[in-house]
């Protein structure tokens, strides 16, 4: 499962990232991408009370449309893992995706998951590029440092655009538009407070 970005954002941030990944991995190409399409809009950015309430309202619907397979169906036996790992090392994208699903199903596999996700992104996997874009987008909106926030936005946009180029998925185009809009708003100058000079 996805890991939390920071302790203060732990539970819900990890949940958000998990839904972004799983919804698009399971539903892309099946006519059910609308479940995932709503995720970046609802979960991106700092978690205000309004968004928390929206999360609570949308959770039952997301659970209903997820319909994820049981853990046993993605967890590999030792022999299966060895075979899939050998294929993944040859940059077989299907095998890499299978390994990612396996590691997500098991405990304490954060490093392995991230390593294989990075490899999948390098190979141009639209699903992992989308996942990375959504995660960086959320980090950007929760980042107080302007330079780091701009870097997160840029990384998120590049990953989302590359994902869309490889898949043409409408939900990815929605994420691209949301990142671009957030970038524009972030670049706007902060108005100076009015100073009362009458005294």
Tab-separated table of C-alpha atoms in Angstrom:
chain	number	residue	atom	x	y	z
A	1	UNK	CA	0.000	0.000	0.000
A	2	UNK	CA	1.079	3.580	-0.494
A	3	UNK	CA	2.982	5.220	2.308
A	4	UNK	CA	2.145	8.516	4.028
A	5	UNK	CA	4.033	11.563	2.898
A	6	UNK	CA	4.547	12.929	6.393
A	7	UNK	CA	3.440	11.999	9.903
A	8	UNK	CA	0.919	14.820	10.216
A	9	UNK	CA	-0.629	13.766	6.904
A	10	UNK	CA	-0.135	10.054	7.536
A	11	UNK	CA	-3.446	8.254	7.482
A	12	UNK	CA	-5.412	10.159	4.876
A	13	UNK	CA	-2.455	10.945	2.633
A	14	UNK	CA	-1.550	7.276	2.419
A	15	UNK	CA	-5.193	6.434	1.739
A	16	UNK	CA	-5.326	9.067	-0.991
A	17	UNK	CA	-2.246	7.752	-2.755
A	18	UNK	CA	-3.514	4.178	-2.522
A	19	UNK	CA	-6.785	5.114	-4.210
A	20	UNK	CA	-5.041	7.040	-6.978
A	21	UNK	CA	-2.889	4.036	-7.801
A	22	UNK	CA	-5.386	1.222	-7.372
A	23	UNK	CA	-8.338	2.879	-9.102
A	24	UNK	CA	-6.397	3.589	-12.268
A	25	UNK	CA	-4.483	0.321	-12.253
A	26	UNK	CA	-7.740	-1.645	-11.979
A	27	UNK	CA	-10.145	0.425	-14.038
A	28	UNK	CA	-8.193	2.002	-16.904
A	29	UNK	CA	-9.462	0.703	-20.183
A	30	UNK	CA	-12.553	-0.865	-18.635
A	31	UNK	CA	-14.903	2.087	-18.884
A	32	UNK	CA	-14.702	2.677	-15.139
A	33	UNK	CA	-12.009	5.363	-15.012
A	34	UNK	CA	-14.528	7.849	-13.649
A	35	UNK	CA	-13.846	6.536	-10.156
A	36	UNK	CA	-10.204	7.476	-10.397
A	37	UNK	CA	-10.895	10.694	-12.253
A	38	UNK	CA	-12.521	12.231	-9.196
A	39	UNK	CA	-9.618	11.407	-6.918
A	40	UNK	CA	-7.038	14.099	-7.724
A	41	UNK	CA	-9.666	16.828	-7.513
A	42	UNK	CA	-10.979	15.670	-4.152
A	43	UNK	CA	-7.751	14.669	-2.462
A	44	UNK	CA	-5.124	17.038	-3.847
A	45	UNK	CA	-3.572	19.644	-1.631
A	46	UNK	CA	-3.652	20.343	2.060
A	47	UNK	CA	-6.514	18.551	3.741
A	48	UNK	CA	-8.939	21.249	4.830
A	49	UNK	CA	-12.041	20.493	6.864
A	50	UNK	CA	-14.095	20.946	3.701
A	51	UNK	CA	-12.044	18.345	1.843
A	52	UNK	CA	-12.113	16.034	4.845
A	53	UNK	CA	-15.914	16.216	4.829
A	54	UNK	CA	-15.925	15.569	1.087
A	55	UNK	CA	-13.682	12.564	1.636
A	56	UNK	CA	-16.144	11.150	4.148
A	57	UNK	CA	-19.002	11.648	1.685
A	58	UNK	CA	-17.169	10.060	-1.240
A	59	UNK	CA	-15.618	7.149	0.617
A	60	UNK	CA	-18.624	4.789	0.259
A	61	UNK	CA	-18.817	5.485	-3.478
A	62	UNK	CA	-15.102	4.939	-3.936
A	63	UNK	CA	-15.246	1.679	-2.034
A	64	UNK	CA	-18.163	0.531	-4.156
A	65	UNK	CA	-16.460	1.296	-7.462
A	66	UNK	CA	-13.062	-0.021	-6.407
A	67	UNK	CA	-14.061	-3.711	-6.387
A	68	UNK	CA	-10.403	-4.641	-5.879
A	69	UNK	CA	-9.311	-8.258	-6.092
A	70	UNK	CA	-8.468	-10.016	-2.823
A	71	UNK	CA	-4.907	-9.845	-1.552
A	72	UNK	CA	-4.360	-13.538	-2.265
A	73	UNK	CA	-4.875	-12.939	-5.992
A	74	UNK	CA	-1.904	-10.559	-6.260
A	75	UNK	CA	0.483	-12.058	-3.712
A	76	UNK	CA	3.135	-14.263	-5.335
A	77	UNK	CA	4.507	-17.502	-3.980
A	78	UNK	CA	8.286	-17.818	-3.709
A	79	UNK	CA	8.513	-19.674	-7.026
A	80	UNK	CA	6.165	-17.256	-8.780
A	81	UNK	CA	8.064	-14.281	-7.415
A	82	UNK	CA	11.385	-15.657	-8.670
A	83	UNK	CA	9.966	-16.136	-12.166
A	84	UNK	CA	8.302	-12.716	-12.277
A	85	UNK	CA	11.395	-11.033	-10.847
A	86	UNK	CA	13.565	-12.555	-13.572
A	87	UNK	CA	11.226	-11.154	-16.225
A	88	UNK	CA	11.004	-7.770	-14.504
A	89	UNK	CA	14.782	-7.453	-14.564
A	90	UNK	CA	14.592	-7.569	-18.360
A	91	UNK	CA	12.311	-4.490	-18.260
A	92	UNK	CA	9.172	-6.502	-18.955
A	93	UNK	CA	6.557	-3.933	-17.966
A	94	UNK	CA	3.815	-6.464	-17.275
A	95	UNK	CA	6.132	-8.314	-14.897
A	96	UNK	CA	7.103	-5.064	-13.189
A	97	UNK	CA	3.445	-4.220	-12.647
A	98	UNK	CA	2.908	-7.701	-11.228
A	99	UNK	CA	5.789	-7.211	-8.795
A	100	UNK	CA	4.445	-3.847	-7.694
A	101	UNK	CA	1.055	-5.401	-6.951
A	102	UNK	CA	2.785	-8.196	-5.025
A	103	UNK	CA	4.875	-5.824	-2.918
A	104	UNK	CA	1.885	-3.584	-2.219
A	105	UNK	CA	0.020	-6.595	-0.850
A	106	UNK	CA	2.780	-7.484	1.593
A	107	UNK	CA	4.030	-5.728	4.725
A	108	UNK	CA	7.165	-3.584	4.984
A	109	UNK	CA	7.868	-3.493	1.245
A	110	UNK	CA	7.975	0.284	0.800
A	111	UNK	CA	11.483	0.442	-0.649
A	112	UNK	CA	10.875	-2.372	-3.119
A	113	UNK	CA	7.599	-0.808	-4.259
A	114	UNK	CA	9.183	2.587	-4.868
A	115	UNK	CA	12.157	1.094	-6.717
A	116	UNK	CA	9.950	-0.810	-9.132
A	117	UNK	CA	7.601	2.128	-9.546
A	118	UNK	CA	10.566	4.288	-10.532
A	119	UNK	CA	11.638	1.667	-13.052
A	120	UNK	CA	8.128	1.487	-14.490
A	121	UNK	CA	8.058	5.274	-14.852
A	122	UNK	CA	11.408	5.199	-16.626
A	123	UNK	CA	9.892	2.727	-19.087
A	124	UNK	CA	6.959	5.092	-19.645
A	125	UNK	CA	4.235	3.184	-17.810
A	126	UNK	CA	1.186	5.505	-17.885
A	127	UNK	CA	-0.278	4.086	-14.666
A	128	UNK	CA	2.819	4.679	-12.575
A	129	UNK	CA	3.411	8.070	-14.181
A	130	UNK	CA	-0.134	9.035	-13.208
A	131	UNK	CA	0.398	7.768	-9.676
A	132	UNK	CA	3.622	9.761	-9.382
A	133	UNK	CA	2.019	12.902	-10.811
A	134	UNK	CA	-0.891	12.730	-8.371
A	135	UNK	CA	1.438	12.160	-5.436
A	136	UNK	CA	3.733	15.057	-6.346
A	137	UNK	CA	0.698	17.270	-6.947
A	138	UNK	CA	-0.553	16.571	-3.438
A	139	UNK	CA	2.903	17.205	-1.994
A	140	UNK	CA	3.147	20.495	-3.873
A	141	UNK	CA	-0.071	21.821	-2.414
A	142	UNK	CA	1.068	20.835	1.068
A	143	UNK	CA	4.589	22.293	0.675
A	144	UNK	CA	5.271	25.642	2.431
A	145	UNK	CA	8.578	26.401	0.680
A	146	UNK	CA	7.899	28.254	-2.624
A	147	UNK	CA	10.872	26.816	-4.521
A	148	UNK	CA	10.198	23.245	-3.460
A	149	UNK	CA	6.491	23.705	-4.183
A	150	UNK	CA	7.292	24.927	-7.704
A	151	UNK	CA	9.589	21.938	-8.229
A	152	UNK	CA	6.867	19.529	-7.107
A	153	UNK	CA	4.344	21.178	-9.439
A	154	UNK	CA	6.779	20.943	-12.363
A	155	UNK	CA	7.547	17.285	-11.665
A	156	UNK	CA	3.851	16.472	-11.301
A	157	UNK	CA	2.971	18.199	-14.565
A	158	UNK	CA	5.755	16.490	-16.514
A	159	UNK	CA	4.706	13.065	-15.231
A	160	UNK	CA	1.014	13.704	-15.920
A	161	UNK	CA	1.711	14.922	-19.458
A	162	UNK	CA	3.897	11.898	-20.178
A	163	UNK	CA	1.207	9.608	-18.771
A	164	UNK	CA	-1.438	11.208	-20.973
A	165	UNK	CA	0.801	10.931	-24.031
A	166	UNK	CA	1.068	7.196	-23.429
A	167	UNK	CA	-2.558	6.494	-22.597
A	168	UNK	CA	-4.818	9.288	-23.826
A	169	UNK	CA	-6.931	8.715	-20.724
A	170	UNK	CA	-9.390	11.586	-20.074
A	171	UNK	CA	-8.844	11.377	-16.326
A	172	UNK	CA	-5.136	12.039	-16.871
A	173	UNK	CA	-5.971	15.109	-18.935
A	174	UNK	CA	-8.127	16.270	-16.033
A	175	UNK	CA	-5.143	15.918	-13.706
A	176	UNK	CA	-2.953	17.869	-16.154
A	177	UNK	CA	-5.496	20.693	-16.184
A	178	UNK	CA	-5.717	20.728	-12.385
A	179	UNK	CA	-1.934	20.921	-12.003
A	180	UNK	CA	-1.670	23.720	-14.571
A	181	UNK	CA	-4.427	25.665	-12.835
A	182	UNK	CA	-2.733	25.225	-9.451
A	183	UNK	CA	0.586	26.362	-10.937
A	184	UNK	CA	-1.019	29.510	-12.317
A	185	UNK	CA	-2.658	30.312	-8.995
A	186	UNK	CA	0.575	29.664	-7.121
A	187	UNK	CA	2.449	32.051	-9.419
A	188	UNK	CA	0.061	34.941	-8.750
A	189	UNK	CA	1.604	37.666	-6.587
A	190	UNK	CA	0.365	37.818	-3.023
A	191	UNK	CA	-1.433	41.143	-2.524
A	192	UNK	CA	0.184	43.414	0.023
A	193	UNK	CA	-1.961	44.221	3.050
A	194	UNK	CA	-3.413	47.708	3.062
A	195	UNK	CA	-1.496	49.999	5.349
A	196	UNK	CA	-3.363	52.718	7.187
A	197	UNK	CA	-1.157	55.798	6.723
A	198	UNK	CA	-3.664	58.242	8.199
A	199	UNK	CA	-2.098	58.048	11.645
